[in-house]
Amino acid sequence: MKTKPWAGRFSSVTDKLVDEFNASISFDKRLYRHDIRGSVAHAEVLKKAGILTDKEARKIVKGLKEVESEIEAGRFSFGIELEDIHMAVEKRLTDKIGPLGGKLHTGRSRNDQVALDIRLYLKDEAYAIVSLLHELKRALVEIAEKSADCIMPGYTHLQRAQPVLLAHHLLAYYEMFKRDTGRLSDCIERVDELPLGSGALAGSPYELDRNLAARLLGFSRVTENSMDAVSDRDFIVEFLSAASILMMHISRLSEELILWSSQEFGFIELSDAFSTGSSIMPQKKNPDVAELSRGKTGRVYGNLISMLTTMKGLPLAYNKDMQEDKEPLFDTIDTLKIILEVWPPMLRTMNIKKETMLKATSAGFLNATDAADYLVKKGLPFREAHHAAGQAVAYCISRGLTFDDLDLSEWQGISKLFGPDIKDAVSIERSLNTRKVYGGTAVETVKKRLKAVKAEVALGCC
Ligand code: ARG
């Protein structure tokens, strides 16, 4: 029995195992809406080319809309013998409207059809992700604004380094997510090309108005080379790269939330609604959302590597290997979307323990650099000043003191250049507020930046 649209030259049916192995319908069925949109536009192009009459085109479009409704109503059977969503839709259309359905594939191959479907789909999803990312940035900015006076230790090597504003720390992530938005937008720019009309690989012998199809489907331009158009999956690799970098940032922030919510840090407490408990230890409140986000970074990286590896040895043009593009792409989109949905409310509801953060700046000599800078201002070369401040730290550590406990004679025992104003020079507020350089953590500098980013997020432009 020859049920396959391509079965003309075959004399026996496909082995059941091959049907199972070959089919992509279990996962590419999610492309049905885009597949049908593409087919509707193709019908219009075929009409313009004189291949379909007006009546035929209308009948095809009506049939396609009915197929779409059936799928949406859950009344469609996605049998694996039809391989993929493209053949399943066409088969159902033909069942409904008869042999006319078979005219729809004129001048088209599944190779340009699938390239079109993924581009249409990815454009929609990438826009959706960009707008979710805007919401995450908005949440960060809101929290930064609300906690504008909150001072915390800044770390290097996870050792207390210098005091910073929590707002400055949060806005660091804002900058990362802003770059991620830029990367996704660049990617969308390259997804935005219509491959339809490229046929199997060599182009179409019919007079297809590709620009009409591009206009109908909202593409800015058409692809330039039919072989490239059906072989190119760079745009998927590019999206997966941008997604991986975004996940790297999510994962770093996850790690910080996990650390900050530990007893050891105690800087934040996540709300009950965004934490989970332990089935054995009654006291536990775990930051599972952050942990899972950190964990899921692995699968997003894996999807990128899988796609790069799939593509690396493929001769032009289409190869069936390329069907392997969908699951990594879909999985990445699903992962990003759920993470970007759950994060803004998790951040907005977390409790920031300002007192604990501030207290943490009093131990660990976060102001040691300021002691050195004090001496620099008195004319000492920085290296000597660094050494003297280091001696002051060692002096305190050996006696269990902090800089605040030292009197002037002790400071002067280390360097005669220390004067009575050293106390003020090494205060935490002073340390913070001297960092007025553009991009620094001083209160007034961060306030200015906050104002600028608030305008950015209000416009939803970055
Ligand atoms: N399911 C296929 C894919 O996802 C569609 C294209 C099939 N083309 C072909 N010549 N077999 O790649």
XYZ file of C-alpha atoms and ligand atoms in Angstrom:
474
model
C 0.000 0.000 0.000
C 1.423 3.318 -1.069
C 0.257 5.802 1.529
C 3.314 8.081 1.502
C 3.258 11.154 -0.738
C 6.681 10.116 -2.022
C 5.917 6.415 -2.497
C 5.658 6.412 -6.332
C 9.011 4.742 -6.942
C 8.722 2.331 -4.031
C 7.408 -1.175 -4.388
C 7.116 -2.092 -0.732
C 6.002 -0.256 2.366
C 8.348 1.311 4.879
C 9.403 -0.914 7.730
C 7.566 -0.004 10.937
C 10.863 0.592 12.694
C 11.927 3.036 9.992
C 8.631 4.869 10.324
C 9.282 5.231 14.009
C 12.900 6.208 13.571
C 12.285 8.653 10.760
C 9.249 10.465 12.110
C 9.546 13.930 13.559
C 5.844 14.530 13.970
C 5.867 13.858 17.722
C 7.880 17.054 18.176
C 7.461 19.109 14.991
C 3.680 19.133 15.387
C 4.201 22.296 17.378
C 5.004 24.001 14.058
C 1.477 23.430 12.719
C 0.379 27.061 12.904
C 3.481 28.297 11.116
C 3.287 25.495 8.571
C -0.272 26.461 7.735
C 0.570 30.166 7.597
C 3.366 29.358 5.164
C 1.036 27.229 3.036
C -1.601 29.952 2.903
C 1.024 32.393 1.609
C 2.309 29.786 -0.877
C -1.239 29.332 -2.201
C -1.391 33.077 -2.856
C 1.943 32.944 -4.665
C 0.770 29.982 -6.763
C -2.344 31.935 -7.645
C -0.299 34.898 -8.780
C 1.871 32.544 -10.836
C -1.277 31.245 -12.560
C -0.855 27.753 -11.136
C -3.987 27.961 -9.020
C -7.205 29.682 -10.035
C -8.711 32.123 -7.620
C -11.354 29.562 -6.699
C -8.773 26.817 -6.147
C -6.658 29.046 -3.958
C -9.680 29.973 -1.868
C -10.654 26.336 -1.464
C -7.122 25.420 -0.385
C -6.932 28.271 2.110
C -10.336 27.389 3.549
C -9.264 23.747 3.846
C -6.028 24.736 5.575
C -7.948 26.865 8.077
C -10.191 23.909 8.817
C -7.171 21.687 9.402
C -5.832 24.320 11.792
C -9.120 24.376 13.701
C -9.115 20.594 13.942
C -5.611 20.638 15.399
C -6.527 23.384 17.819
C -9.609 21.493 18.933
C -7.494 18.387 19.560
C -9.327 16.497 16.793
C -6.262 15.719 14.700
C -4.388 12.458 14.698
C -0.643 12.869 14.372
C 0.161 9.408 13.004
C 3.870 8.634 12.626
C 3.407 7.065 9.176
C 3.122 10.625 7.810
C 6.578 11.458 9.146
C 6.209 15.125 9.851
C 3.832 18.022 10.314
C 4.220 19.142 6.692
C 2.994 15.863 5.235
C 0.363 15.433 7.929
C -1.239 18.797 7.132
C -1.088 18.176 3.391
C -2.606 14.704 3.773
C -5.467 16.005 5.870
C -6.053 18.842 3.404
C -6.254 16.355 0.552
C -8.632 14.138 2.527
C -10.853 17.173 2.933
C -10.731 18.873 -0.474
C -9.654 16.046 -2.745
C -6.821 15.973 -5.340
C -6.725 19.783 -5.431
C -4.863 19.544 -2.103
C -2.039 17.918 -4.048
C -1.510 21.120 -6.072
C -0.374 23.033 -3.015
C 3.088 21.502 -3.044
C 3.786 22.792 -6.576
C 7.109 24.608 -6.710
C 7.835 23.772 -3.106
C 9.826 21.115 -1.294
C 9.722 20.157 2.333
C 13.264 21.503 2.408
C 12.272 25.111 1.868
C 9.021 24.496 3.728
C 10.727 23.353 6.915
C 13.295 26.157 6.688
C 10.397 28.591 6.415
C 8.456 27.057 9.299
C 11.371 27.191 11.726
C 12.175 30.782 10.809
C 8.549 31.831 11.285
C 8.357 29.960 14.564
C 11.693 31.156 15.895
C 10.900 34.773 15.053
C 7.728 34.592 17.149
C 9.421 32.818 20.025
C 12.501 35.015 20.049
C 10.286 38.119 20.245
C 8.381 36.504 23.128
C 11.671 35.768 24.905
C 12.893 39.320 24.402
C 9.747 40.654 26.014
C 10.087 38.234 28.950
C 13.661 39.399 29.305
C 12.421 42.997 29.474
C 10.289 41.983 32.434
C 13.285 40.459 34.203
C 15.252 43.667 33.672
C 12.302 45.679 34.932
C 12.212 43.581 38.117
C 15.943 44.102 38.692
C 15.612 47.848 38.236
C 12.643 48.018 40.601
C 14.529 46.172 43.319
C 17.638 48.264 42.761
C 15.550 51.389 43.184
C 13.796 50.153 46.312
C 17.076 49.203 47.937
C 19.015 52.222 46.718
C 20.640 52.804 50.135
C 21.569 49.186 50.820
C 25.332 48.658 51.246
C 26.854 45.211 50.981
C 30.281 43.659 50.599
C 31.495 43.368 47.027
C 33.541 40.206 46.478
C 36.457 39.054 44.433
C 37.502 35.398 44.742
C 34.407 35.211 46.975
C 36.456 37.081 49.578
C 35.160 40.385 50.872
C 36.764 43.056 48.720
C 35.209 46.531 48.766
C 31.823 47.905 49.800
C 29.280 48.323 47.019
C 25.620 49.187 46.746
C 23.265 46.255 46.289
C 21.724 48.388 43.533
C 25.111 48.490 41.795
C 25.402 44.716 42.067
C 21.897 44.213 40.656
C 22.478 46.702 37.866
C 25.540 44.693 36.872
C 23.073 41.947 35.921
C 20.906 44.520 34.195
C 23.856 45.283 31.893
C 24.366 41.577 31.166
C 20.691 41.060 30.360
C 20.727 44.162 28.218
C 23.535 42.675 26.151
C 21.570 39.416 25.965
C 18.626 41.369 24.590
C 20.931 42.877 21.982
C 22.233 39.446 20.988
C 18.708 38.064 20.614
C 17.665 41.081 18.575
C 20.666 40.649 16.272
C 19.712 37.022 15.867
C 16.112 37.925 14.985
C 17.523 40.243 12.347
C 19.175 37.268 10.616
C 16.194 34.931 11.111
C 14.105 37.489 9.276
C 14.639 36.117 5.727
C 12.199 34.135 3.626
C 13.610 30.851 2.237
C 10.383 29.799 0.461
C 10.825 29.511 -3.281
C 14.191 27.776 -2.932
C 12.572 24.414 -3.665
C 14.541 21.298 -2.819
C 17.861 23.100 -3.377
C 18.111 24.604 -6.862
C 15.212 27.043 -6.841
C 11.841 26.768 -8.521
C 11.010 26.465 -12.238
C 7.747 28.351 -11.634
C 7.432 32.099 -11.573
C 6.998 32.453 -7.858
C 6.855 35.958 -6.466
C 9.029 35.436 -3.453
C 8.678 39.028 -2.374
C 4.915 38.609 -2.216
C 5.399 35.616 0.101
C 7.831 37.655 2.216
C 5.312 40.470 2.510
C 2.450 38.140 3.385
C 4.517 36.424 6.061
C 6.139 39.530 7.524
C 9.724 38.864 6.436
C 11.979 41.841 5.694
C 13.701 40.167 2.778
C 14.151 36.948 0.818
C 17.186 34.657 0.939
C 19.723 35.166 -1.857
C 20.852 31.634 -2.605
C 18.546 28.631 -2.801
C 21.233 26.153 -1.709
C 22.149 28.255 1.289
C 18.486 28.833 2.116
C 17.672 25.132 2.543
C 20.978 24.245 4.223
C 21.370 27.146 6.598
C 20.761 26.526 10.258
C 23.198 29.235 11.422
C 20.275 31.191 12.766
C 19.442 28.330 15.112
C 23.060 28.045 16.235
C 23.086 31.782 16.757
C 19.911 31.696 18.808
C 21.273 28.810 20.891
C 24.506 30.743 21.458
C 22.624 33.816 22.627
C 20.463 31.558 24.800
C 23.570 29.922 26.294
C 25.103 33.258 27.204
C 21.808 34.372 28.707
C 21.673 31.157 30.735
C 25.243 31.704 31.876
C 24.091 35.017 33.352
C 20.979 33.468 34.890
C 23.186 30.780 36.370
C 25.588 33.275 37.931
C 22.725 35.175 39.502
C 21.243 31.855 40.642
C 24.502 31.020 42.366
C 24.438 34.371 44.155
C 20.854 33.942 45.322
C 21.700 30.465 46.570
C 24.703 31.778 48.499
C 22.887 34.850 49.771
C 19.952 32.842 51.069
C 22.229 30.474 53.022
C 22.577 30.799 56.811
C 26.214 31.672 56.217
C 25.362 34.815 54.259
C 21.790 35.534 55.344
C 21.560 38.452 52.892
C 18.155 37.558 51.478
C 15.203 35.323 52.134
C 13.186 34.056 49.203
C 9.439 34.114 49.741
C 7.700 30.868 50.678
C 5.888 30.879 47.354
C 9.222 30.660 45.535
C 10.987 28.175 47.811
C 10.529 24.509 48.549
C 10.926 22.287 51.586
C 12.566 19.000 52.421
C 10.680 15.744 52.789
C 12.810 14.781 55.787
C 14.284 17.930 57.365
C 11.447 20.079 58.678
C 13.566 23.221 59.021
C 14.598 23.398 55.367
C 13.663 26.134 52.960
C 15.474 25.566 49.710
C 16.127 27.897 46.762
C 15.086 25.242 44.223
C 14.137 27.695 41.472
C 17.619 29.195 41.447
C 19.237 25.761 41.706
C 17.165 24.340 38.855
C 17.902 27.389 36.725
C 21.612 26.858 37.364
C 21.149 23.175 36.528
C 19.204 23.798 33.337
C 22.075 25.904 32.032
C 23.775 22.573 31.304
C 21.058 21.396 28.951
C 20.974 24.718 27.100
C 24.761 24.544 26.548
C 24.273 20.908 25.508
C 21.686 21.949 22.929
C 24.139 24.419 21.410
C 26.913 21.832 21.193
C 24.504 19.275 19.793
C 23.429 21.646 17.023
C 26.980 22.686 16.155
C 27.997 19.045 15.998
C 25.023 18.032 13.869
C 25.857 20.684 11.291
C 29.624 20.475 11.164
C 30.121 17.776 8.544
C 27.102 18.235 6.313
C 27.639 18.667 2.582
C 25.215 21.000 0.800
C 22.297 21.006 0.616
C 19.559 19.444 2.820
C 20.423 16.309 4.776
C 18.077 14.446 7.054
C 20.502 15.042 9.907
C 19.004 18.503 9.978
C 15.755 17.190 11.375
C 17.784 16.977 14.584
C 17.669 20.772 14.786
C 14.213 20.870 16.319
C 14.428 19.217 19.707
C 17.427 21.261 20.922
C 15.745 24.422 19.679
C 12.354 23.626 21.205
C 13.891 22.511 24.469
C 15.917 25.711 24.714
C 12.897 27.893 23.998
C 10.783 26.055 26.591
C 13.556 26.250 29.171
C 14.160 29.965 28.652
C 10.475 30.805 28.738
C 9.699 29.060 32.001
C 12.799 30.494 33.657
C 12.088 34.012 32.465
C 8.504 33.733 33.676
C 9.325 32.491 37.148
C 12.248 34.811 37.886
C 10.656 38.279 38.009
C 8.084 37.351 40.692
C 10.717 35.399 42.600
C 12.975 38.462 42.669
C 10.170 40.893 43.443
C 9.041 38.882 46.467
C 12.419 38.206 48.038
C 13.189 39.829 51.346
C 16.429 41.817 51.360
C 18.114 41.870 54.757
C 19.767 45.249 54.577
C 21.105 45.175 58.143
C 22.882 41.851 57.619
C 24.389 43.079 54.386
C 25.638 46.277 55.987
C 26.977 44.395 59.015
C 28.936 42.120 56.713
C 30.891 45.142 55.487
C 32.308 45.795 58.966
C 34.534 42.712 59.018
C 37.028 41.734 56.372
C 38.841 45.045 55.860
C 36.804 46.110 52.864
C 38.267 49.568 53.436
C 41.939 48.484 53.195
C 42.216 49.894 49.683
C 40.979 53.226 51.056
C 43.766 53.261 53.643
C 46.241 52.785 50.796
C 44.537 55.483 48.690
C 44.754 57.821 51.695
C 48.524 57.456 51.693
C 48.671 57.904 47.922
C 46.927 61.249 48.369
C 49.661 62.142 50.860
C 52.240 61.525 48.155
C 53.302 57.916 48.715
C 53.679 55.727 45.592
C 50.771 53.244 45.421
C 52.956 50.148 45.924
C 54.390 51.512 49.213
C 50.949 52.673 50.287
C 49.550 49.190 49.546
C 52.298 47.668 51.708
C 51.595 50.006 54.632
C 47.844 49.370 54.485
C 48.619 45.638 54.417
C 50.667 46.080 57.566
C 47.730 47.834 59.213
C 45.531 44.840 58.282
C 48.093 42.397 59.708
C 48.389 44.507 62.870
C 44.609 44.343 63.379
C 44.293 40.633 62.565
C 46.979 39.689 65.064
C 45.106 41.615 67.789
C 41.553 40.779 66.775
C 40.827 44.425 65.882
C 39.279 46.330 62.989
C 40.435 49.691 61.552
C 37.727 51.368 63.646
C 39.470 50.209 66.831
C 42.848 51.771 65.969
C 43.876 55.075 67.513
C 46.029 57.607 65.719
C 49.269 56.519 67.403
C 48.720 52.963 66.141
C 48.118 54.243 62.595
C 51.200 56.401 62.840
C 53.203 53.441 64.115
C 52.662 52.057 60.630
C 53.129 55.301 58.681
C 53.796 58.809 59.873
C 51.673 60.042 56.967
C 48.458 58.902 58.656
C 46.647 61.864 60.226
C 43.498 62.207 62.341
C 41.287 62.223 59.206
C 42.189 58.555 58.517
C 39.209 57.415 60.614
C 36.803 59.166 58.298
C 38.763 58.162 55.186
C 38.241 54.465 55.927
C 34.571 54.660 56.863
C 32.438 52.327 54.738
C 30.169 55.132 53.454
C 33.182 57.192 52.494
C 34.821 54.235 50.803
C 31.689 53.717 48.746
C 31.013 57.336 47.917
C 34.525 58.161 46.760
C 33.946 55.789 43.842
C 32.272 58.481 41.820
C 34.000 57.582 38.593
C 31.574 56.914 35.729
C 30.380 53.331 36.206
C 31.379 53.262 39.881
C 29.364 52.394 42.985
C 29.034 55.834 44.661
C 25.435 56.592 45.652
C 25.146 59.577 43.331
C 26.669 57.689 40.393
C 24.346 54.718 40.852
C 21.371 57.072 41.191
C 22.196 58.593 37.814
C 22.517 55.175 36.230
C 19.259 54.067 37.809
C 17.506 57.044 36.291
C 18.869 56.174 32.860
C 17.985 52.482 33.044
C 14.512 53.285 34.342
C 13.942 55.276 31.180
C 15.306 52.362 29.122
C 13.018 49.780 30.697
C 10.022 52.102 30.495
C 10.584 52.321 26.753
C 11.174 48.571 26.589
C 13.927 49.306 24.106
C 17.040 47.664 25.551
N 10.950 16.560 8.806
C 11.952 17.098 7.995
C 12.912 17.972 8.804
O 12.545 18.345 9.840
C 11.375 17.919 6.899
C 12.217 18.030 5.687
C 12.307 16.714 5.026
N 12.918 16.784 3.747
C 13.307 15.717 3.090
N 13.869 15.928 1.950
N 13.223 14.522 3.575
O 14.010 18.250 8.412
